[in-house]
Amino acid sequence: MSTILLEIKNEVALITLNRPEKFNAFNREMALLLQNKLDECEDNPAVRCVYLTGNGKAFCAGQDLGEVTGDNPVTFDKILVEHYNPIITRIRKMNKPVVCAVNGVAAGAGVNIALSCDIVVASETASFVQAFSKIGLIPDCGGTYFLPRIIGMQKATAIMMLADKVSAEEAEKMGMIYKVFSKENFSEESVAIAVSLSQMPTKALAFTKQALNESFKNTLEAQLQLEDSLQYKAAHTKDYNEGVSAFLEKRNPNFKGE
Ligand code: LHQ
């Protein structure tokens, strides 16, 4: 069985981390395969939203610590540069929304990969652990970039230094994630978010993502300019014409992602 599963359904690419016996911890093969699958999603016009989840009890326990120890360990210089950093940049640059559905515990690289996604939802059984300090490492995978921007510096510092286990409910309350769903409804409700995104004007969503990616590093003036140029592009899409026509004709729009 592959360590990463990819299924395309209703214009949504469902990607599943699939090493359940290891709490979906990443080994090299799995990290490189996730990069390939993300590339496939980016290149395939039939994919208009990506949905990332984990198989089994956990979402992802981060790096497989068995792989960095022992006789023939994968070296640290390779792990970030070749495994994780390309995953994070692919997710942030992807011209389609990426929904992360955190089905269980997310630890180490697992949490920060989740936080790099556009919309993060969780099952009530999920939890988030910045486990790095427990083993003498620093948070990576963009965690020190995303978390303070998402929840503010004070809470981010405490969560990262103390390596507290944050429940899904707490994570929602502090704005770390968008929504928590009951265990029973989690799969259906989280996939429904991805399906509705897949039927929206994909290019406008990509431009929105591009603008948000720049938001925290731009001045207001620069951000206004960026919005102006992206709005110009959005206004020249077929989906914009469709959206306005549908509104005026009092019908539901039929967006094609064009
Ligand atoms: C695991 C793992 C795991 C292997 C659970 N590896 N087996 C960057 C730079 C360079 C190098 C290193 O990495 C990185 C990026 C990183 O991600 S660093 C952080 C690595 N991750 C961690 O430190 C998390 C370690 N795991 C845990 O803290 C706990 O297992 C969590 C909080 C994930 C879950 O706790 P529990 O629900 O109590 O489950 P458990 O501890 O009993 O684990 C279940 C099984 O999964 C167990 O196997 P076993 O055969 O005993 O049932 C664990 O050994 C295995 N597992 N995480 N990362």
PDB file of C-alpha atoms and ligand atoms in Angstrom:
ATOM      1  CA  MET A   1       0.000   0.000   0.000  1.00  0.00           C
ATOM      2  CA  SER A   2       1.329   3.450  -0.908  1.00  0.00           C
ATOM      3  CA  THR A   3       2.247   5.828   1.927  1.00  0.00           C
ATOM      4  CA  ILE A   4       0.282   8.591   0.169  1.00  0.00           C
ATOM      5  CA  LEU A   5      -3.110   7.922  -1.400  1.00  0.00           C
ATOM      6  CA  LEU A   6      -4.618  10.191  -4.031  1.00  0.00           C
ATOM      7  CA  GLU A   7      -8.178   9.966  -5.288  1.00  0.00           C
ATOM      8  CA  ILE A   8      -9.907  12.552  -7.472  1.00  0.00           C
ATOM      9  CA  LYS A   9     -13.657  12.907  -6.940  1.00  0.00           C
ATOM     10  CA  ASN A  10     -16.003  15.810  -7.773  1.00  0.00           C
ATOM     11  CA  GLU A  11     -12.990  17.945  -8.828  1.00  0.00           C
ATOM     12  CA  VAL A  12     -11.462  17.481  -5.350  1.00  0.00           C
ATOM     13  CA  ALA A  13      -8.126  15.688  -4.911  1.00  0.00           C
ATOM     14  CA  LEU A  14      -8.335  13.684  -1.708  1.00  0.00           C
ATOM     15  CA  ILE A  15      -4.801  13.091  -0.415  1.00  0.00           C
ATOM     16  CA  THR A  16      -4.416  10.711   2.515  1.00  0.00           C
ATOM     17  CA  LEU A  17      -1.263  10.270   4.600  1.00  0.00           C
ATOM     18  CA  ASN A  18      -1.108   6.511   4.885  1.00  0.00           C
ATOM     19  CA  ARG A  19       1.267   5.037   7.469  1.00  0.00           C
ATOM     20  CA  PRO A  20      -1.368   4.509  10.162  1.00  0.00           C
ATOM     21  CA  GLU A  21       0.769   2.063  12.175  1.00  0.00           C
ATOM     22  CA  LYS A  22       3.340   4.900  12.604  1.00  0.00           C
ATOM     23  CA  PHE A  23       0.725   7.567  13.250  1.00  0.00           C
ATOM     24  CA  ASN A  24       1.402   8.692   9.660  1.00  0.00           C
ATOM     25  CA  ALA A  25       4.902   9.869  10.612  1.00  0.00           C
ATOM     26  CA  PHE A  26       6.921  10.877   7.547  1.00  0.00           C
ATOM     27  CA  ASN A  27       9.791   8.865   6.180  1.00  0.00           C
ATOM     28  CA  ARG A  28      11.748  10.052   3.142  1.00  0.00           C
ATOM     29  CA  GLU A  29       9.682   8.046   0.663  1.00  0.00           C
ATOM     30  CA  MET A  30       6.433   9.467   2.008  1.00  0.00           C
ATOM     31  CA  ALA A  31       7.681  13.080   1.986  1.00  0.00           C
ATOM     32  CA  LEU A  32       8.906  12.802  -1.625  1.00  0.00           C
ATOM     33  CA  LEU A  33       5.681  11.106  -2.664  1.00  0.00           C
ATOM     34  CA  LEU A  34       3.579  13.872  -1.097  1.00  0.00           C
ATOM     35  CA  GLN A  35       5.565  16.407  -3.140  1.00  0.00           C
ATOM     36  CA  ASN A  36       4.782  14.408  -6.319  1.00  0.00           C
ATOM     37  CA  LYS A  37       1.108  14.162  -5.498  1.00  0.00           C
ATOM     38  CA  LEU A  38       0.896  17.897  -4.813  1.00  0.00           C
ATOM     39  CA  ASP A  39       2.539  18.529  -8.195  1.00  0.00           C
ATOM     40  CA  GLU A  40      -0.002  16.231  -9.851  1.00  0.00           C
ATOM     41  CA  CYS A  41      -2.820  18.235  -8.224  1.00  0.00           C
ATOM     42  CA  GLU A  42      -1.330  21.548  -9.328  1.00  0.00           C
ATOM     43  CA  ASP A  43      -0.918  20.357 -12.919  1.00  0.00           C
ATOM     44  CA  ASN A  44      -4.294  18.636 -13.290  1.00  0.00           C
ATOM     45  CA  PRO A  45      -7.018  21.101 -14.414  1.00  0.00           C
ATOM     46  CA  ALA A  46      -9.646  18.590 -13.276  1.00  0.00           C
ATOM     47  CA  VAL A  47      -8.532  19.287  -9.680  1.00  0.00           C
ATOM     48  CA  ARG A  48     -10.021  22.490  -8.269  1.00  0.00           C
ATOM     49  CA  CYS A  49      -9.415  21.868  -4.564  1.00  0.00           C
ATOM     50  CA  VAL A  50      -7.060  19.671  -2.544  1.00  0.00           C
ATOM     51  CA  TYR A  51      -8.163  17.915   0.658  1.00  0.00           C
ATOM     52  CA  LEU A  52      -5.428  16.551   2.927  1.00  0.00           C
ATOM     53  CA  THR A  53      -6.135  14.118   5.754  1.00  0.00           C
ATOM     54  CA  GLY A  54      -4.625  11.146   7.596  1.00  0.00           C
ATOM     55  CA  ASN A  55      -5.570   7.490   7.710  1.00  0.00           C
ATOM     56  CA  GLY A  56      -6.376   5.929  11.068  1.00  0.00           C
ATOM     57  CA  LYS A  57      -6.166   7.374  14.551  1.00  0.00           C
ATOM     58  CA  ALA A  58      -3.641  10.160  13.894  1.00  0.00           C
ATOM     59  CA  PHE A  59      -3.289  12.928  11.327  1.00  0.00           C
ATOM     60  CA  CYS A  60       0.527  12.917  11.388  1.00  0.00           C
ATOM     61  CA  ALA A  61       3.187  12.522  14.112  1.00  0.00           C
ATOM     62  CA  GLY A  62       5.761  14.531  12.112  1.00  0.00           C
ATOM     63  CA  GLN A  63       9.119  13.061  11.242  1.00  0.00           C
ATOM     64  CA  ASP A  64       9.493   9.302  11.751  1.00  0.00           C
ATOM     65  CA  LEU A  65      12.065   9.447  14.517  1.00  0.00           C
ATOM     66  CA  GLY A  66      13.144   5.899  13.674  1.00  0.00           C
ATOM     67  CA  GLU A  67      14.525   7.235  10.398  1.00  0.00           C
ATOM     68  CA  VAL A  68      16.830   9.840  11.957  1.00  0.00           C
ATOM     69  CA  THR A  69      18.401   7.351  14.358  1.00  0.00           C
ATOM     70  CA  GLY A  70      20.026   3.942  13.881  1.00  0.00           C
ATOM     71  CA  ASP A  71      22.911   2.892  11.653  1.00  0.00           C
ATOM     72  CA  ASN A  72      22.003   4.635   8.422  1.00  0.00           C
ATOM     73  CA  PRO A  73      20.019   7.736   9.397  1.00  0.00           C
ATOM     74  CA  VAL A  74      18.641  10.308   6.968  1.00  0.00           C
ATOM     75  CA  THR A  75      20.741  13.368   7.725  1.00  0.00           C
ATOM     76  CA  PHE A  76      19.248  16.562   9.135  1.00  0.00           C
ATOM     77  CA  ASP A  77      20.414  18.751   6.243  1.00  0.00           C
ATOM     78  CA  LYS A  78      18.357  16.597   3.859  1.00  0.00           C
ATOM     79  CA  ILE A  79      15.231  16.465   5.982  1.00  0.00           C
ATOM     80  CA  LEU A  80      14.242  20.096   5.801  1.00  0.00           C
ATOM     81  CA  VAL A  81      15.685  21.050   2.431  1.00  0.00           C
ATOM     82  CA  GLU A  82      14.602  17.949   0.524  1.00  0.00           C
ATOM     83  CA  HIS A  83      11.568  16.700   2.442  1.00  0.00           C
ATOM     84  CA  TYR A  84       9.554  19.353   4.248  1.00  0.00           C
ATOM     85  CA  ASN A  85      10.385  22.769   2.814  1.00  0.00           C
ATOM     86  CA  PRO A  86       9.290  21.730  -0.703  1.00  0.00           C
ATOM     87  CA  ILE A  87       5.982  20.455   0.725  1.00  0.00           C
ATOM     88  CA  ILE A  88       5.282  23.775   2.455  1.00  0.00           C
ATOM     89  CA  THR A  89       6.181  25.889  -0.580  1.00  0.00           C
ATOM     90  CA  ARG A  90       4.064  23.698  -2.856  1.00  0.00           C
ATOM     91  CA  ILE A  91       1.043  24.117  -0.579  1.00  0.00           C
ATOM     92  CA  ARG A  92       1.475  27.896  -0.278  1.00  0.00           C
ATOM     93  CA  LYS A  93       2.062  28.374  -4.023  1.00  0.00           C
ATOM     94  CA  MET A  94      -0.669  25.977  -5.146  1.00  0.00           C
ATOM     95  CA  ASN A  95      -3.124  27.792  -7.394  1.00  0.00           C
ATOM     96  CA  LYS A  96      -6.038  26.030  -5.733  1.00  0.00           C
ATOM     97  CA  PRO A  97      -7.270  25.962  -2.165  1.00  0.00           C
ATOM     98  CA  VAL A  98      -5.872  23.276   0.143  1.00  0.00           C
ATOM     99  CA  VAL A  99      -8.163  22.097   2.942  1.00  0.00           C
ATOM    100  CA  CYS A 100      -6.508  20.199   5.782  1.00  0.00           C
ATOM    101  CA  ALA A 101      -8.821  17.872   7.682  1.00  0.00           C
ATOM    102  CA  VAL A 102      -7.039  16.955  10.899  1.00  0.00           C
ATOM    103  CA  ASN A 103      -8.573  13.629  11.875  1.00  0.00           C
ATOM    104  CA  GLY A 104      -6.463  12.928  14.988  1.00  0.00           C
ATOM    105  CA  VAL A 105      -3.267  14.007  16.699  1.00  0.00           C
ATOM    106  CA  ALA A 106      -0.952  16.283  14.679  1.00  0.00           C
ATOM    107  CA  ALA A 107       2.579  16.585  16.103  1.00  0.00           C
ATOM    108  CA  GLY A 108       5.874  18.148  14.990  1.00  0.00           C
ATOM    109  CA  ALA A 109       6.050  18.599  11.235  1.00  0.00           C
ATOM    110  CA  GLY A 110       2.484  17.246  11.124  1.00  0.00           C
ATOM    111  CA  VAL A 111       1.017  20.317  12.872  1.00  0.00           C
ATOM    112  CA  ASN A 112       2.962  22.793  10.818  1.00  0.00           C
ATOM    113  CA  ILE A 113       2.105  21.158   7.506  1.00  0.00           C
ATOM    114  CA  ALA A 114      -1.537  21.475   8.608  1.00  0.00           C
ATOM    115  CA  LEU A 115      -1.054  25.154   9.472  1.00  0.00           C
ATOM    116  CA  SER A 116       0.400  25.842   6.034  1.00  0.00           C
ATOM    117  CA  CYS A 117      -2.888  24.842   4.410  1.00  0.00           C
ATOM    118  CA  ASP A 118      -5.555  27.393   3.488  1.00  0.00           C
ATOM    119  CA  ILE A 119      -8.409  26.103   5.624  1.00  0.00           C
ATOM    120  CA  VAL A 120      -7.788  23.798   8.584  1.00  0.00           C
ATOM    121  CA  VAL A 121     -10.629  21.882  10.214  1.00  0.00           C
ATOM    122  CA  ALA A 122     -10.434  19.148  12.815  1.00  0.00           C
ATOM    123  CA  SER A 123     -12.325  16.305  14.346  1.00  0.00           C
ATOM    124  CA  GLU A 124     -13.215  16.770  18.017  1.00  0.00           C
ATOM    125  CA  THR A 125     -10.763  13.897  18.655  1.00  0.00           C
ATOM    126  CA  ALA A 126      -7.828  15.785  17.113  1.00  0.00           C
ATOM    127  CA  SER A 127      -5.066  17.602  18.977  1.00  0.00           C
ATOM    128  CA  PHE A 128      -2.033  19.686  18.062  1.00  0.00           C
ATOM    129  CA  VAL A 129       1.432  19.312  19.623  1.00  0.00           C
ATOM    130  CA  GLN A 130       4.459  21.422  18.713  1.00  0.00           C
ATOM    131  CA  ALA A 131       6.485  18.460  19.972  1.00  0.00           C
ATOM    132  CA  PHE A 132       9.874  19.797  18.868  1.00  0.00           C
ATOM    133  CA  SER A 133      11.109  21.228  22.181  1.00  0.00           C
ATOM    134  CA  LYS A 134      10.488  17.872  23.854  1.00  0.00           C
ATOM    135  CA  ILE A 135      13.290  16.369  21.755  1.00  0.00           C
ATOM    136  CA  GLY A 136      15.570  19.410  21.691  1.00  0.00           C
ATOM    137  CA  LEU A 137      14.600  20.753  18.259  1.00  0.00           C
ATOM    138  CA  ILE A 138      12.997  23.943  17.043  1.00  0.00           C
ATOM    139  CA  PRO A 139       9.618  24.140  15.273  1.00  0.00           C
ATOM    140  CA  ASP A 140      10.090  23.868  11.517  1.00  0.00           C
ATOM    141  CA  CYS A 141       7.952  23.470   8.368  1.00  0.00           C
ATOM    142  CA  GLY A 142       7.170  27.183   8.601  1.00  0.00           C
ATOM    143  CA  GLY A 143       5.635  26.841  12.077  1.00  0.00           C
ATOM    144  CA  THR A 144       7.518  29.866  13.405  1.00  0.00           C
ATOM    145  CA  TYR A 145       6.166  31.798  10.396  1.00  0.00           C
ATOM    146  CA  PHE A 146       2.548  30.658  10.413  1.00  0.00           C
ATOM    147  CA  LEU A 147       1.628  30.239  14.080  1.00  0.00           C
ATOM    148  CA  PRO A 148       2.405  33.796  15.326  1.00  0.00           C
ATOM    149  CA  ARG A 149       0.623  35.188  12.278  1.00  0.00           C
ATOM    150  CA  ILE A 150      -2.419  33.013  12.960  1.00  0.00           C
ATOM    151  CA  ILE A 151      -2.804  33.282  16.749  1.00  0.00           C
ATOM    152  CA  GLY A 152      -0.384  36.030  17.821  1.00  0.00           C
ATOM    153  CA  MET A 153       3.126  35.953  19.250  1.00  0.00           C
ATOM    154  CA  GLN A 154       2.325  35.315  22.925  1.00  0.00           C
ATOM    155  CA  LYS A 155       0.286  32.138  22.504  1.00  0.00           C
ATOM    156  CA  ALA A 156       2.524  30.903  19.700  1.00  0.00           C
ATOM    157  CA  THR A 157       5.616  31.262  21.891  1.00  0.00           C
ATOM    158  CA  ALA A 158       4.016  29.452  24.831  1.00  0.00           C
ATOM    159  CA  ILE A 159       2.623  26.631  22.705  1.00  0.00           C
ATOM    160  CA  MET A 160       5.961  26.135  20.974  1.00  0.00           C
ATOM    161  CA  MET A 161       8.165  26.347  24.048  1.00  0.00           C
ATOM    162  CA  LEU A 162       5.951  24.309  26.359  1.00  0.00           C
ATOM    163  CA  ALA A 163       4.928  21.798  23.658  1.00  0.00           C
ATOM    164  CA  ASP A 164       1.441  21.708  25.189  1.00  0.00           C
ATOM    165  CA  LYS A 165      -1.101  19.378  23.663  1.00  0.00           C
ATOM    166  CA  VAL A 166      -3.794  21.753  22.319  1.00  0.00           C
ATOM    167  CA  SER A 167      -7.217  20.165  21.900  1.00  0.00           C
ATOM    168  CA  ALA A 168      -9.236  20.752  18.732  1.00  0.00           C
ATOM    169  CA  GLU A 169     -11.736  22.777  20.741  1.00  0.00           C
ATOM    170  CA  GLU A 170      -9.000  25.049  22.186  1.00  0.00           C
ATOM    171  CA  ALA A 171      -7.426  25.364  18.741  1.00  0.00           C
ATOM    172  CA  GLU A 172     -10.721  26.597  17.318  1.00  0.00           C
ATOM    173  CA  LYS A 173     -11.222  29.032  20.204  1.00  0.00           C
ATOM    174  CA  MET A 174      -7.811  30.618  19.713  1.00  0.00           C
ATOM    175  CA  GLY A 175      -8.305  30.876  15.939  1.00  0.00           C
ATOM    176  CA  MET A 176      -5.630  28.288  15.101  1.00  0.00           C
ATOM    177  CA  ILE A 177      -8.151  26.358  13.011  1.00  0.00           C
ATOM    178  CA  TYR A 178     -11.393  27.232  11.246  1.00  0.00           C
ATOM    179  CA  LYS A 179     -13.858  24.709  12.716  1.00  0.00           C
ATOM    180  CA  VAL A 180     -14.182  21.542  14.781  1.00  0.00           C
ATOM    181  CA  PHE A 181     -16.637  18.845  13.766  1.00  0.00           C
ATOM    182  CA  SER A 182     -18.015  15.979  15.810  1.00  0.00           C
ATOM    183  CA  LYS A 183     -16.314  12.641  15.230  1.00  0.00           C
ATOM    184  CA  GLU A 184     -19.458  11.352  13.501  1.00  0.00           C
ATOM    185  CA  ASN A 185     -19.791  14.267  11.057  1.00  0.00           C
ATOM    186  CA  PHE A 186     -16.114  15.081  10.572  1.00  0.00           C
ATOM    187  CA  SER A 187     -15.527  13.321   7.279  1.00  0.00           C
ATOM    188  CA  GLU A 188     -18.759  14.446   5.628  1.00  0.00           C
ATOM    189  CA  GLU A 189     -18.544  18.076   6.798  1.00  0.00           C
ATOM    190  CA  SER A 190     -14.867  18.521   6.009  1.00  0.00           C
ATOM    191  CA  VAL A 191     -15.196  17.007   2.528  1.00  0.00           C
ATOM    192  CA  ALA A 192     -18.247  19.251   1.958  1.00  0.00           C
ATOM    193  CA  ILE A 193     -16.025  22.316   2.456  1.00  0.00           C
ATOM    194  CA  ALA A 194     -13.604  21.019  -0.187  1.00  0.00           C
ATOM    195  CA  VAL A 195     -16.441  20.185  -2.590  1.00  0.00           C
ATOM    196  CA  SER A 196     -17.947  23.665  -2.265  1.00  0.00           C
ATOM    197  CA  LEU A 197     -14.543  25.275  -2.842  1.00  0.00           C
ATOM    198  CA  SER A 198     -14.104  23.100  -5.944  1.00  0.00           C
ATOM    199  CA  GLN A 199     -17.267  24.606  -7.438  1.00  0.00           C
ATOM    200  CA  MET A 200     -16.217  28.201  -6.801  1.00  0.00           C
ATOM    201  CA  PRO A 201     -14.298  30.526  -9.165  1.00  0.00           C
ATOM    202  CA  THR A 202     -10.927  28.751  -8.847  1.00  0.00           C
ATOM    203  CA  LYS A 203      -8.879  31.574 -10.350  1.00  0.00           C
ATOM    204  CA  ALA A 204     -10.366  34.173  -8.001  1.00  0.00           C
ATOM    205  CA  LEU A 205      -9.570  31.851  -5.083  1.00  0.00           C
ATOM    206  CA  ALA A 206      -5.985  31.510  -6.332  1.00  0.00           C
ATOM    207  CA  PHE A 207      -5.659  35.301  -6.580  1.00  0.00           C
ATOM    208  CA  THR A 208      -7.117  35.636  -3.061  1.00  0.00           C
ATOM    209  CA  LYS A 209      -4.498  33.184  -1.809  1.00  0.00           C
ATOM    210  CA  GLN A 210      -1.767  35.114  -3.599  1.00  0.00           C
ATOM    211  CA  ALA A 211      -2.903  38.368  -1.961  1.00  0.00           C
ATOM    212  CA  LEU A 212      -3.092  36.750   1.482  1.00  0.00           C
ATOM    213  CA  ASN A 213       0.377  35.217   1.025  1.00  0.00           C
ATOM    214  CA  GLU A 214       1.778  38.739   0.630  1.00  0.00           C
ATOM    215  CA  SER A 215      -0.409  40.433   3.238  1.00  0.00           C
ATOM    216  CA  PHE A 216       1.836  40.355   6.314  1.00  0.00           C
ATOM    217  CA  LYS A 217       4.965  41.475   4.531  1.00  0.00           C
ATOM    218  CA  ASN A 218       3.455  44.301   2.459  1.00  0.00           C
ATOM    219  CA  THR A 219       2.772  47.905   3.328  1.00  0.00           C
ATOM    220  CA  LEU A 220      -0.861  48.993   2.879  1.00  0.00           C
ATOM    221  CA  GLU A 221       0.104  50.814  -0.316  1.00  0.00           C
ATOM    222  CA  ALA A 222       1.809  47.744  -1.757  1.00  0.00           C
ATOM    223  CA  GLN A 223      -1.122  45.542  -0.789  1.00  0.00           C
ATOM    224  CA  LEU A 224      -3.608  47.944  -2.432  1.00  0.00           C
ATOM    225  CA  GLN A 225      -1.530  47.792  -5.605  1.00  0.00           C
ATOM    226  CA  LEU A 226      -1.419  44.007  -5.487  1.00  0.00           C
ATOM    227  CA  GLU A 227      -5.210  43.829  -5.012  1.00  0.00           C
ATOM    228  CA  ASP A 228      -5.608  46.164  -7.976  1.00  0.00           C
ATOM    229  CA  SER A 229      -3.517  43.966 -10.277  1.00  0.00           C
ATOM    230  CA  LEU A 230      -5.122  40.722  -9.089  1.00  0.00           C
ATOM    231  CA  GLN A 231      -8.634  42.190  -9.329  1.00  0.00           C
ATOM    232  CA  TYR A 232      -7.880  43.148 -12.926  1.00  0.00           C
ATOM    233  CA  LYS A 233      -6.943  39.538 -13.635  1.00  0.00           C
ATOM    234  CA  ALA A 234     -10.028  38.222 -11.812  1.00  0.00           C
ATOM    235  CA  ALA A 235     -12.263  40.552 -13.807  1.00  0.00           C
ATOM    236  CA  HIS A 236     -10.889  39.010 -17.010  1.00  0.00           C
ATOM    237  CA  THR A 237     -11.877  35.438 -16.120  1.00  0.00           C
ATOM    238  CA  LYS A 238     -14.879  33.599 -17.583  1.00  0.00           C
ATOM    239  CA  ASP A 239     -16.026  32.864 -14.036  1.00  0.00           C
ATOM    240  CA  TYR A 240     -16.382  36.581 -13.326  1.00  0.00           C
ATOM    241  CA  ASN A 241     -18.710  36.957 -16.328  1.00  0.00           C
ATOM    242  CA  GLU A 242     -20.638  33.914 -15.188  1.00  0.00           C
ATOM    243  CA  GLY A 243     -20.884  35.188 -11.594  1.00  0.00           C
ATOM    244  CA  VAL A 244     -22.262  38.571 -12.635  1.00  0.00           C
ATOM    245  CA  SER A 245     -24.641  37.060 -15.240  1.00  0.00           C
ATOM    246  CA  ALA A 246     -25.950  34.539 -12.707  1.00  0.00           C
ATOM    247  CA  PHE A 247     -26.540  37.289 -10.159  1.00  0.00           C
ATOM    248  CA  LEU A 248     -28.448  39.458 -12.637  1.00  0.00           C
ATOM    249  CA  GLU A 249     -30.452  36.485 -13.923  1.00  0.00           C
ATOM    250  CA  LYS A 250     -31.232  35.380 -10.344  1.00  0.00           C
ATOM    251  CA  ARG A 251     -29.825  31.880 -10.832  1.00  0.00           C
ATOM    252  CA  ASN A 252     -27.000  29.838  -9.311  1.00  0.00           C
ATOM    253  CA  PRO A 253     -23.652  30.394 -11.037  1.00  0.00           C
ATOM    254  CA  ASN A 254     -21.966  27.540 -12.869  1.00  0.00           C
ATOM    255  CA  PHE A 255     -18.289  28.289 -12.337  1.00  0.00           C
ATOM    256  CA  LYS A 256     -15.805  26.319 -14.426  1.00  0.00           C
ATOM    257  CA  GLY A 257     -12.534  27.494 -12.916  1.00  0.00           C
ATOM    258  CA  GLU A 258     -11.718  29.419 -16.106  1.00  0.00           C
TER     259      GLU A 258
HETATM  260  C1  LHQ B   1       6.096   7.387  16.106  1.00  0.00           C
HETATM  261  C2  LHQ B   1       6.171   8.774  16.039  1.00  0.00           C
HETATM  262  C3  LHQ B   1       7.233   9.361  15.345  1.00  0.00           C
HETATM  263  C4  LHQ B   1       8.028   7.252  14.877  1.00  0.00           C
HETATM  264  C5  LHQ B   1       4.417   8.248  17.183  1.00  0.00           C
HETATM  265  N1  LHQ B   1       8.135   8.568  14.786  1.00  0.00           N
HETATM  266  N2  LHQ B   1       7.023   6.628  15.524  1.00  0.00           N
HETATM  267  C6  LHQ B   1      12.797  18.030  11.504  1.00  0.00           C
HETATM  268  C7  LHQ B   1      14.234  18.113  11.483  1.00  0.00           C
HETATM  269  C8  LHQ B   1      15.005  16.964  11.668  1.00  0.00           C
HETATM  270  C9  LHQ B   1      14.721  15.850  12.296  1.00  0.00           C
HETATM  271  C10 LHQ B   1      13.545  15.501  12.948  1.00  0.00           C
HETATM  272  O1  LHQ B   1      12.326  15.986  12.529  1.00  0.00           O
HETATM  273  C11 LHQ B   1      11.976  17.134  12.032  1.00  0.00           C
HETATM  274  C12 LHQ B   1      10.526  17.418  11.999  1.00  0.00           C
HETATM  275  C13 LHQ B   1       9.737  16.862  13.148  1.00  0.00           C
HETATM  276  O2  LHQ B   1       8.604  16.526  12.906  1.00  0.00           O
HETATM  277  S1  LHQ B   1      10.426  16.777  14.689  1.00  0.00           S
HETATM  278  C14 LHQ B   1       9.106  16.153  15.684  1.00  0.00           C
HETATM  279  C15 LHQ B   1       8.902  14.675  15.502  1.00  0.00           C
HETATM  280  N3  LHQ B   1       7.716  14.221  16.135  1.00  0.00           N
HETATM  281  C16 LHQ B   1       7.611  14.058  17.444  1.00  0.00           C
HETATM  282  O3  LHQ B   1       8.491  14.312  18.225  1.00  0.00           O
HETATM  283  C17 LHQ B   1       6.304  13.466  17.931  1.00  0.00           C
HETATM  284  C18 LHQ B   1       6.560  12.155  18.640  1.00  0.00           C
HETATM  285  N4  LHQ B   1       5.314  11.545  19.015  1.00  0.00           N
HETATM  286  C19 LHQ B   1       4.574  11.907  20.064  1.00  0.00           C
HETATM  287  O4  LHQ B   1       4.879  12.866  20.751  1.00  0.00           O
HETATM  288  C20 LHQ B   1       3.367  11.105  20.373  1.00  0.00           C
HETATM  289  O5  LHQ B   1       3.521   9.827  19.817  1.00  0.00           O
HETATM  290  C21 LHQ B   1       2.053  11.727  19.821  1.00  0.00           C
HETATM  291  C22 LHQ B   1       1.758  13.037  20.577  1.00  0.00           C
HETATM  292  C23 LHQ B   1       2.124  11.994  18.319  1.00  0.00           C
HETATM  293  C24 LHQ B   1       0.891  10.740  20.060  1.00  0.00           C
HETATM  294  O6  LHQ B   1       0.891  10.321  21.418  1.00  0.00           O
HETATM  295  P1  LHQ B   1       0.004   9.065  21.858  1.00  0.00           P
HETATM  296  O7  LHQ B   1      -1.382   9.248  21.368  1.00  0.00           O
HETATM  297  O8  LHQ B   1       0.232   8.876  23.314  1.00  0.00           O
HETATM  298  O9  LHQ B   1       0.594   7.813  21.019  1.00  0.00           O
HETATM  299  P2  LHQ B   1       1.981   7.043  21.214  1.00  0.00           P
HETATM  300  O10 LHQ B   1       3.037   7.948  21.705  1.00  0.00           O
HETATM  301  O11 LHQ B   1       1.738   5.792  21.976  1.00  0.00           O
HETATM  302  O12 LHQ B   1       2.353   6.674  19.683  1.00  0.00           O
HETATM  303  C25 LHQ B   1       1.647   5.666  18.965  1.00  0.00           C
HETATM  304  C26 LHQ B   1       2.605   4.899  18.100  1.00  0.00           C
HETATM  305  O13 LHQ B   1       3.116   5.743  17.064  1.00  0.00           O
HETATM  306  C27 LHQ B   1       3.824   4.413  18.904  1.00  0.00           C
HETATM  307  O14 LHQ B   1       4.250   3.203  18.328  1.00  0.00           O
HETATM  308  P3  LHQ B   1       4.070   1.805  19.116  1.00  0.00           P
HETATM  309  O15 LHQ B   1       4.677   0.797  18.198  1.00  0.00           O
HETATM  310  O16 LHQ B   1       4.751   1.958  20.424  1.00  0.00           O
HETATM  311  O17 LHQ B   1       2.572   1.666  19.263  1.00  0.00           O
HETATM  312  C28 LHQ B   1       4.837   5.501  18.621  1.00  0.00           C
HETATM  313  O18 LHQ B   1       6.165   5.065  18.790  1.00  0.00           O
HETATM  314  C29 LHQ B   1       4.548   5.809  17.156  1.00  0.00           C
HETATM  315  N5  LHQ B   1       4.986   7.162  16.822  1.00  0.00           N
HETATM  316  N6  LHQ B   1       5.107   9.350  16.733  1.00  0.00           N
HETATM  317  N7  LHQ B   1       7.327  10.755  15.199  1.00  0.00           N
END
